[in-house]
Amino acid sequence: MSFSDLGLSEKVLAAVAATGYTTPTPIQEQAIPHVLARKDVLGIAQTGTGKTAAFVLPMLTILEKGRARARMPRTLILEPTRELAAQVKENFDRYGAGQKLNVALLIGGVSFGDQDAKLTRGVDVLIATPGRLLDHTERGGLLLTGVELLVIDEADRMLDMGFIPDIERICKLVPFTRQTLFFTATMPPEIRRITEAFLHNPQKVEVSKPATTAVTVTQVQVPAGREAHEKRELLRRLLREAKDLKNAIIFCNRKREVAIVHKSLQKHGFSVGALHGDMDQSARTAALEQFRKGELPLLVASDVAARGLDIPEVSHVFNFDVPHHADDYVHRIGRTGRAGRTGTAISIVTPLDQKSMVAIEKLIGQSIPRAEGDYEVNADASEQSDRPREARGRDRERSRGGRGKPQRGGRDRERSHEPREPRGERPAAEARPAAEAKPAREPRPSREARQSSEPRHGSRPQANASHVPSIGRPEPRRQREADTEPGDHSHLPAFLLRPVRSSPAGA
Ligand code: AMP
């Protein structure tokens, strides 16, 4: 099957050819003909499957006929985060270069005035996050009665972020007769209910969930002590000694941990950016751009901020924290080893993470080799000295098994008060931070504040470490070996190559 068999217009085919894509991905092959036949589509697919082009390409073909009217967009795409919205716009810019379409982005953190001016000129494609879109409709600056085609993307993430009531409101503002394209990676009951309510006789297209990890990714788990400072020291060592490390994403489970690890790595001379839901938009965009361009080779990120982002060619993924949900592991390590390239995924595993590791190994159907031996980390004097005295005292007590011992089922007591960033497949109320669990309906600013992707606690200054030329301070490196084959562990740090103990999955 080639793109020319799908019914796309000549202009769109030329744009696809210009990008160098020769074969449609399974979701494109299945979805594009239905979209062009103006049918509703229920697409069960994750990012990384080519699903953005699966709706962008046929939309461009459809939009070649007709014109936009002021304040009445012809098509509407809803995205859960600003980054994903911006990424979809990039797709329109890339594939629609030969067409004179007006594409507008309605996301928080950007002035209403500029967005209003765009809407007044008339837009063919409106890409929006739900909160900002409803703000515009409530102000009377936007009418959705001209929408012919509605795309709801990443619906299960919308659920996670508490956007479902907004989605329902928006679905009632667009004409009943519109075409709807609905994409979700999973089908929890709440999402099923929405599809039953708002899709008309949809064509279901499903591409397999990448519950298996790419064979080109070398995975390893490195045991660590449970204290965060020990994990940070181990991380630095892994970063310094990793072979062929071009760039890396370091995943943490919590926003606060992202900020701490980011600051700590900066302090130790690493060129590193951060990405989490509490950062202001300009800091997020800047960090992502610098990482994409290779100016900042390291990015510390939370799942919710990084999920779905198209970041090409990551050589390493580090799990500073083992994710609590196994499918997050698959998402994280899917950032490396893309398109047949080799990649390395290193997880720092504390004794408290054993249960999560068992679930991960069960999901991916393989055991993750464990590095043994020389990974013991001594307390780092420099970092210890920066830590509050109480915290150091608590660490000492913990190591003696005293009062500060972690609570049953949890890690750090103070951490347990910190909301986790939301993730898929959990009930919205549980997934949402406490402040968001009860959505306030009245004051306009609060809607935007409800978007957990948007800044609610003000911006955090992002120190720019781009003047540091290399990934970290120069460290004596082991002699590099010749290029390695997929699955060949020789490009891992030598101390990870001590005898490997493999256990059967789920053992
Ligand atoms: P998505 O799932 O939309 O986030 O797309 C994932 C990646 O696949 C993006 O980098 C796209 O540019 C790329 N992509 C989309 N369609 C194709 C295709 N037919 N062939 C190769 N790469 C593609």
PDB file of N, CA, C and O in Angstrom, residues 132-188:
ATOM      1  N   ARG A 132      -8.836  26.975  27.090  1.00  0.00           N
ATOM      2  CA  ARG A 132      -8.709  28.239  26.368  1.00  0.00           C
ATOM      3  C   ARG A 132      -9.803  28.378  25.306  1.00  0.00           C
ATOM      4  O   ARG A 132     -10.316  29.456  25.056  1.00  0.00           O
ATOM      5  N   LEU A 133     -10.174  27.260  24.708  1.00  0.00           N
ATOM      6  CA  LEU A 133     -11.227  27.295  23.691  1.00  0.00           C
ATOM      7  C   LEU A 133     -12.536  27.783  24.323  1.00  0.00           C
ATOM      8  O   LEU A 133     -13.200  28.682  23.795  1.00  0.00           O
ATOM      9  N   LEU A 134     -12.894  27.210  25.490  1.00  0.00           N
ATOM     10  CA  LEU A 134     -14.149  27.598  26.129  1.00  0.00           C
ATOM     11  C   LEU A 134     -14.092  29.046  26.600  1.00  0.00           C
ATOM     12  O   LEU A 134     -15.102  29.754  26.577  1.00  0.00           O
ATOM     13  N   ASP A 135     -12.919  29.495  27.016  1.00  0.00           N
ATOM     14  CA  ASP A 135     -12.790  30.908  27.389  1.00  0.00           C
ATOM     15  C   ASP A 135     -13.161  31.806  26.213  1.00  0.00           C
ATOM     16  O   ASP A 135     -13.859  32.798  26.369  1.00  0.00           O
ATOM     17  N   HIS A 136     -12.697  31.443  25.027  1.00  0.00           N
ATOM     18  CA  HIS A 136     -12.998  32.256  23.841  1.00  0.00           C
ATOM     19  C   HIS A 136     -14.491  32.195  23.493  1.00  0.00           C
ATOM     20  O   HIS A 136     -15.075  33.214  23.133  1.00  0.00           O
ATOM     21  N   THR A 137     -15.082  31.002  23.613  1.00  0.00           N
ATOM     22  CA  THR A 137     -16.519  30.917  23.267  1.00  0.00           C
ATOM     23  C   THR A 137     -17.338  31.718  24.280  1.00  0.00           C
ATOM     24  O   THR A 137     -18.288  32.401  23.920  1.00  0.00           O
ATOM     25  N   GLU A 138     -16.940  31.677  25.551  1.00  0.00           N
ATOM     26  CA  GLU A 138     -17.686  32.406  26.576  1.00  0.00           C
ATOM     27  C   GLU A 138     -17.566  33.911  26.392  1.00  0.00           C
ATOM     28  O   GLU A 138     -18.471  34.658  26.703  1.00  0.00           O
ATOM     29  N   ARG A 139     -16.439  34.351  25.874  1.00  0.00           N
ATOM     30  CA  ARG A 139     -16.263  35.783  25.620  1.00  0.00           C
ATOM     31  C   ARG A 139     -16.996  36.224  24.352  1.00  0.00           C
ATOM     32  O   ARG A 139     -17.001  37.399  24.020  1.00  0.00           O
ATOM     33  N   GLY A 140     -17.523  35.269  23.637  1.00  0.00           N
ATOM     34  CA  GLY A 140     -18.290  35.614  22.428  1.00  0.00           C
ATOM     35  C   GLY A 140     -17.417  35.823  21.204  1.00  0.00           C
ATOM     36  O   GLY A 140     -17.920  36.238  20.157  1.00  0.00           O
ATOM     37  N   GLY A 141     -16.134  35.516  21.321  1.00  0.00           N
ATOM     38  CA  GLY A 141     -15.252  35.766  20.187  1.00  0.00           C
ATOM     39  C   GLY A 141     -15.136  34.591  19.227  1.00  0.00           C
ATOM     40  O   GLY A 141     -14.396  34.665  18.245  1.00  0.00           O
ATOM     41  N   LEU A 142     -15.872  33.535  19.519  1.00  0.00           N
ATOM     42  CA  LEU A 142     -15.694  32.307  18.732  1.00  0.00           C
ATOM     43  C   LEU A 142     -17.027  31.572  18.640  1.00  0.00           C
ATOM     44  O   LEU A 142     -17.698  31.366  19.653  1.00  0.00           O
ATOM     45  N   LEU A 143     -17.386  31.198  17.429  1.00  0.00           N
ATOM     46  CA  LEU A 143     -18.619  30.429  17.211  1.00  0.00           C
ATOM     47  C   LEU A 143     -18.239  29.062  16.662  1.00  0.00           C
ATOM     48  O   LEU A 143     -17.497  28.977  15.683  1.00  0.00           O
ATOM     49  N   LEU A 144     -18.748  28.013  17.266  1.00  0.00           N
ATOM     50  CA  LEU A 144     -18.372  26.673  16.804  1.00  0.00           C
ATOM     51  C   LEU A 144     -19.426  26.063  15.877  1.00  0.00           C
ATOM     52  O   LEU A 144     -19.339  24.886  15.530  1.00  0.00           O
ATOM     53  N   THR A 145     -20.398  26.870  15.486  1.00  0.00           N
ATOM     54  CA  THR A 145     -21.502  26.326  14.684  1.00  0.00           C
ATOM     55  C   THR A 145     -21.114  26.061  13.223  1.00  0.00           C
ATOM     56  O   THR A 145     -21.880  25.469  12.484  1.00  0.00           O
ATOM     57  N   GLY A 146     -19.898  26.477  12.844  1.00  0.00           N
ATOM     58  CA  GLY A 146     -19.472  26.208  11.461  1.00  0.00           C
ATOM     59  C   GLY A 146     -18.513  25.033  11.368  1.00  0.00           C
ATOM     60  O   GLY A 146     -17.981  24.739  10.295  1.00  0.00           O
ATOM     61  N   VAL A 147     -18.279  24.362  12.502  1.00  0.00           N
ATOM     62  CA  VAL A 147     -17.294  23.264  12.505  1.00  0.00           C
ATOM     63  C   VAL A 147     -17.842  22.052  11.736  1.00  0.00           C
ATOM     64  O   VAL A 147     -18.878  21.497  12.089  1.00  0.00           O
ATOM     65  N   GLU A 148     -17.115  21.671  10.679  1.00  0.00           N
ATOM     66  CA  GLU A 148     -17.552  20.511   9.877  1.00  0.00           C
ATOM     67  C   GLU A 148     -16.885  19.241  10.362  1.00  0.00           C
ATOM     68  O   GLU A 148     -17.367  18.142  10.127  1.00  0.00           O
ATOM     69  N   LEU A 149     -15.720  19.411  10.975  1.00  0.00           N
ATOM     70  CA  LEU A 149     -14.950  18.227  11.383  1.00  0.00           C
ATOM     71  C   LEU A 149     -14.290  18.518  12.733  1.00  0.00           C
ATOM     72  O   LEU A 149     -13.642  19.555  12.902  1.00  0.00           O
ATOM     73  N   LEU A 150     -14.513  17.603  13.672  1.00  0.00           N
ATOM     74  CA  LEU A 150     -13.960  17.760  15.019  1.00  0.00           C
ATOM     75  C   LEU A 150     -13.009  16.597  15.298  1.00  0.00           C
ATOM     76  O   LEU A 150     -13.367  15.438  15.075  1.00  0.00           O
ATOM     77  N   VAL A 151     -11.807  16.927  15.763  1.00  0.00           N
ATOM     78  CA  VAL A 151     -10.870  15.868  16.166  1.00  0.00           C
ATOM     79  C   VAL A 151     -10.673  15.958  17.678  1.00  0.00           C
ATOM     80  O   VAL A 151     -10.349  17.032  18.207  1.00  0.00           O
ATOM     81  N   ILE A 152     -10.872  14.852  18.353  1.00  0.00           N
ATOM     82  CA  ILE A 152     -10.556  14.785  19.791  1.00  0.00           C
ATOM     83  C   ILE A 152      -9.367  13.831  19.896  1.00  0.00           C
ATOM     84  O   ILE A 152      -9.492  12.626  19.633  1.00  0.00           O
ATOM     85  N   ASP A 153      -8.227  14.380  20.214  1.00  0.00           N
ATOM     86  CA  ASP A 153      -6.995  13.592  20.218  1.00  0.00           C
ATOM     87  C   ASP A 153      -6.598  13.272  21.662  1.00  0.00           C
ATOM     88  O   ASP A 153      -6.870  14.059  22.571  1.00  0.00           O
ATOM     89  N   GLU A 154      -5.964  12.150  21.857  1.00  0.00           N
ATOM     90  CA  GLU A 154      -5.462  11.757  23.183  1.00  0.00           C
ATOM     91  C   GLU A 154      -6.576  11.828  24.229  1.00  0.00           C
ATOM     92  O   GLU A 154      -6.397  12.414  25.309  1.00  0.00           O
ATOM     93  N   ALA A 155      -7.726  11.236  23.902  1.00  0.00           N
ATOM     94  CA  ALA A 155      -8.892  11.362  24.774  1.00  0.00           C
ATOM     95  C   ALA A 155      -8.643  10.802  26.171  1.00  0.00           C
ATOM     96  O   ALA A 155      -9.114  11.362  27.164  1.00  0.00           O
ATOM     97  N   ASP A 156      -7.890   9.713  26.258  1.00  0.00           N
ATOM     98  CA  ASP A 156      -7.685   9.146  27.602  1.00  0.00           C
ATOM     99  C   ASP A 156      -6.817  10.060  28.462  1.00  0.00           C
ATOM    100  O   ASP A 156      -6.937  10.091  29.680  1.00  0.00           O
ATOM    101  N   ARG A 157      -5.999  10.819  27.809  1.00  0.00           N
ATOM    102  CA  ARG A 157      -5.212  11.793  28.588  1.00  0.00           C
ATOM    103  C   ARG A 157      -6.068  12.979  29.005  1.00  0.00           C
ATOM    104  O   ARG A 157      -5.876  13.559  30.065  1.00  0.00           O
ATOM    105  N   MET A 158      -7.039  13.325  28.167  1.00  0.00           N
ATOM    106  CA  MET A 158      -8.001  14.374  28.544  1.00  0.00           C
ATOM    107  C   MET A 158      -8.721  13.942  29.824  1.00  0.00           C
ATOM    108  O   MET A 158      -8.955  14.736  30.727  1.00  0.00           O
ATOM    109  N   LEU A 159      -9.053  12.648  29.868  1.00  0.00           N
ATOM    110  CA  LEU A 159      -9.732  12.103  31.048  1.00  0.00           C
ATOM    111  C   LEU A 159      -8.833  12.256  32.272  1.00  0.00           C
ATOM    112  O   LEU A 159      -9.259  12.733  33.324  1.00  0.00           O
ATOM    113  N   ASP A 160      -7.588  11.868  32.107  1.00  0.00           N
ATOM    114  CA  ASP A 160      -6.599  12.002  33.182  1.00  0.00           C
ATOM    115  C   ASP A 160      -6.526  13.410  33.728  1.00  0.00           C
ATOM    116  O   ASP A 160      -6.328  13.626  34.919  1.00  0.00           O
ATOM    117  N   MET A 161      -6.619  14.348  32.839  1.00  0.00           N
ATOM    118  CA  MET A 161      -6.385  15.742  33.219  1.00  0.00           C
ATOM    119  C   MET A 161      -7.677  16.448  33.626  1.00  0.00           C
ATOM    120  O   MET A 161      -7.684  17.639  33.877  1.00  0.00           O
ATOM    121  N   GLY A 162      -8.758  15.694  33.650  1.00  0.00           N
ATOM    122  CA  GLY A 162     -10.018  16.268  34.123  1.00  0.00           C
ATOM    123  C   GLY A 162     -10.741  17.109  33.087  1.00  0.00           C
ATOM    124  O   GLY A 162     -11.556  17.960  33.435  1.00  0.00           O
ATOM    125  N   PHE A 163     -10.477  16.880  31.815  1.00  0.00           N
ATOM    126  CA  PHE A 163     -11.078  17.703  30.759  1.00  0.00           C
ATOM    127  C   PHE A 163     -12.385  17.150  30.196  1.00  0.00           C
ATOM    128  O   PHE A 163     -12.954  17.753  29.295  1.00  0.00           O
ATOM    129  N   ILE A 164     -12.822  15.986  30.681  1.00  0.00           N
ATOM    130  CA  ILE A 164     -13.986  15.373  30.031  1.00  0.00           C
ATOM    131  C   ILE A 164     -15.236  16.278  30.090  1.00  0.00           C
ATOM    132  O   ILE A 164     -15.933  16.424  29.089  1.00  0.00           O
ATOM    133  N   PRO A 165     -15.522  16.932  31.230  1.00  0.00           N
ATOM    134  CA  PRO A 165     -16.697  17.836  31.216  1.00  0.00           C
ATOM    135  C   PRO A 165     -16.561  18.927  30.151  1.00  0.00           C
ATOM    136  O   PRO A 165     -17.539  19.277  29.485  1.00  0.00           O
ATOM    137  N   ASP A 166     -15.348  19.447  29.974  1.00  0.00           N
ATOM    138  CA  ASP A 166     -15.133  20.465  28.932  1.00  0.00           C
ATOM    139  C   ASP A 166     -15.364  19.882  27.542  1.00  0.00           C
ATOM    140  O   ASP A 166     -15.961  20.515  26.676  1.00  0.00           O
ATOM    141  N   ILE A 167     -14.895  18.658  27.332  1.00  0.00           N
ATOM    142  CA  ILE A 167     -15.065  18.010  26.018  1.00  0.00           C
ATOM    143  C   ILE A 167     -16.559  17.841  25.727  1.00  0.00           C
ATOM    144  O   ILE A 167     -17.027  18.099  24.618  1.00  0.00           O
ATOM    145  N   GLU A 168     -17.295  17.435  26.761  1.00  0.00           N
ATOM    146  CA  GLU A 168     -18.734  17.251  26.560  1.00  0.00           C
ATOM    147  C   GLU A 168     -19.396  18.570  26.199  1.00  0.00           C
ATOM    148  O   GLU A 168     -20.251  18.625  25.315  1.00  0.00           O
ATOM    149  N   ARG A 169     -18.983  19.624  26.853  1.00  0.00           N
ATOM    150  CA  ARG A 169     -19.560  20.952  26.545  1.00  0.00           C
ATOM    151  C   ARG A 169     -19.239  21.343  25.116  1.00  0.00           C
ATOM    152  O   ARG A 169     -20.091  21.843  24.390  1.00  0.00           O
ATOM    153  N   ILE A 170     -17.990  21.125  24.729  1.00  0.00           N
ATOM    154  CA  ILE A 170     -17.573  21.521  23.371  1.00  0.00           C
ATOM    155  C   ILE A 170     -18.341  20.711  22.319  1.00  0.00           C
ATOM    156  O   ILE A 170     -18.807  21.248  21.322  1.00  0.00           O
ATOM    157  N   CYS A 171     -18.517  19.389  22.596  1.00  0.00           N
ATOM    158  CA  CYS A 171     -19.243  18.536  21.643  1.00  0.00           C
ATOM    159  C   CYS A 171     -20.667  19.040  21.441  1.00  0.00           C
ATOM    160  O   CYS A 171     -21.254  18.855  20.376  1.00  0.00           O
ATOM    161  N   LYS A 172     -21.222  19.683  22.475  1.00  0.00           N
ATOM    162  CA  LYS A 172     -22.594  20.193  22.340  1.00  0.00           C
ATOM    163  C   LYS A 172     -22.626  21.541  21.626  1.00  0.00           C
ATOM    164  O   LYS A 172     -23.681  21.995  21.201  1.00  0.00           O
ATOM    165  N   LEU A 173     -21.475  22.195  21.519  1.00  0.00           N
ATOM    166  CA  LEU A 173     -21.429  23.507  20.852  1.00  0.00           C
ATOM    167  C   LEU A 173     -21.194  23.379  19.342  1.00  0.00           C
ATOM    168  O   LEU A 173     -21.413  24.321  18.603  1.00  0.00           O
ATOM    169  N   VAL A 174     -20.695  22.221  18.916  1.00  0.00           N
ATOM    170  CA  VAL A 174     -20.451  22.033  17.475  1.00  0.00           C
ATOM    171  C   VAL A 174     -21.693  21.367  16.866  1.00  0.00           C
ATOM    172  O   VAL A 174     -22.440  20.693  17.578  1.00  0.00           O
ATOM    173  N   PRO A 175     -21.929  21.555  15.562  1.00  0.00           N
ATOM    174  CA  PRO A 175     -23.161  21.005  14.979  1.00  0.00           C
ATOM    175  C   PRO A 175     -23.248  19.488  15.128  1.00  0.00           C
ATOM    176  O   PRO A 175     -22.229  18.791  15.075  1.00  0.00           O
ATOM    177  N   PHE A 176     -24.448  18.997  15.286  1.00  0.00           N
ATOM    178  CA  PHE A 176     -24.706  17.569  15.450  1.00  0.00           C
ATOM    179  C   PHE A 176     -24.210  16.784  14.233  1.00  0.00           C
ATOM    180  O   PHE A 176     -23.778  15.647  14.339  1.00  0.00           O
ATOM    181  N   THR A 177     -24.264  17.427  13.082  1.00  0.00           N
ATOM    182  CA  THR A 177     -23.940  16.735  11.822  1.00  0.00           C
ATOM    183  C   THR A 177     -22.459  16.725  11.484  1.00  0.00           C
ATOM    184  O   THR A 177     -22.064  16.246  10.432  1.00  0.00           O
ATOM    185  N   ARG A 178     -21.621  17.275  12.378  1.00  0.00           N
ATOM    186  CA  ARG A 178     -20.185  17.304  12.026  1.00  0.00           C
ATOM    187  C   ARG A 178     -19.632  15.881  11.976  1.00  0.00           C
ATOM    188  O   ARG A 178     -20.204  14.946  12.553  1.00  0.00           O
ATOM    189  N   GLN A 179     -18.474  15.790  11.326  1.00  0.00           N
ATOM    190  CA  GLN A 179     -17.728  14.521  11.336  1.00  0.00           C
ATOM    191  C   GLN A 179     -16.813  14.536  12.559  1.00  0.00           C
ATOM    192  O   GLN A 179     -16.210  15.569  12.870  1.00  0.00           O
ATOM    193  N   THR A 180     -16.700  13.418  13.261  1.00  0.00           N
ATOM    194  CA  THR A 180     -15.850  13.385  14.462  1.00  0.00           C
ATOM    195  C   THR A 180     -14.778  12.299  14.335  1.00  0.00           C
ATOM    196  O   THR A 180     -15.083  11.159  13.986  1.00  0.00           O
ATOM    197  N   LEU A 181     -13.554  12.689  14.593  1.00  0.00           N
ATOM    198  CA  LEU A 181     -12.442  11.732  14.641  1.00  0.00           C
ATOM    199  C   LEU A 181     -11.958  11.709  16.078  1.00  0.00           C
ATOM    200  O   LEU A 181     -11.615  12.753  16.636  1.00  0.00           O
ATOM    201  N   PHE A 182     -11.946  10.531  16.656  1.00  0.00           N
ATOM    202  CA  PHE A 182     -11.684  10.408  18.087  1.00  0.00           C
ATOM    203  C   PHE A 182     -10.519   9.451  18.284  1.00  0.00           C
ATOM    204  O   PHE A 182     -10.566   8.306  17.847  1.00  0.00           O
ATOM    205  N   PHE A 183      -9.458   9.937  18.930  1.00  0.00           N
ATOM    206  CA  PHE A 183      -8.274   9.092  19.132  1.00  0.00           C
ATOM    207  C   PHE A 183      -8.005   8.904  20.615  1.00  0.00           C
ATOM    208  O   PHE A 183      -8.038   9.860  21.396  1.00  0.00           O
ATOM    209  N   THR A 184      -7.740   7.682  20.967  1.00  0.00           N
ATOM    210  CA  THR A 184      -7.412   7.370  22.353  1.00  0.00           C
ATOM    211  C   THR A 184      -6.481   6.156  22.354  1.00  0.00           C
ATOM    212  O   THR A 184      -6.542   5.338  21.435  1.00  0.00           O
ATOM    213  N   ALA A 185      -5.643   6.056  23.368  1.00  0.00           N
ATOM    214  CA  ALA A 185      -4.747   4.897  23.432  1.00  0.00           C
ATOM    215  C   ALA A 185      -5.418   3.754  24.173  1.00  0.00           C
ATOM    216  O   ALA A 185      -5.118   2.590  23.935  1.00  0.00           O
ATOM    217  N   THR A 186      -6.311   4.106  25.094  1.00  0.00           N
ATOM    218  CA  THR A 186      -6.980   3.080  25.898  1.00  0.00           C
ATOM    219  C   THR A 186      -8.481   3.395  25.940  1.00  0.00           C
ATOM    220  O   THR A 186      -8.883   4.506  25.586  1.00  0.00           O
ATOM    221  N   MET A 187      -9.261   2.449  26.379  1.00  0.00           N
ATOM    222  CA  MET A 187     -10.721   2.623  26.384  1.00  0.00           C
ATOM    223  C   MET A 187     -11.319   2.434  27.776  1.00  0.00           C
ATOM    224  O   MET A 187     -12.103   1.498  27.998  1.00  0.00           O
ATOM    225  N   PRO A 188     -10.970   3.265  28.745  1.00  0.00           N
ATOM    226  CA  PRO A 188     -11.635   3.130  30.039  1.00  0.00           C
ATOM    227  C   PRO A 188     -13.130   3.448  29.885  1.00  0.00           C
ATOM    228  O   PRO A 188     -13.528   4.075  28.897  1.00  0.00           O
TER     229      PRO A 188
END
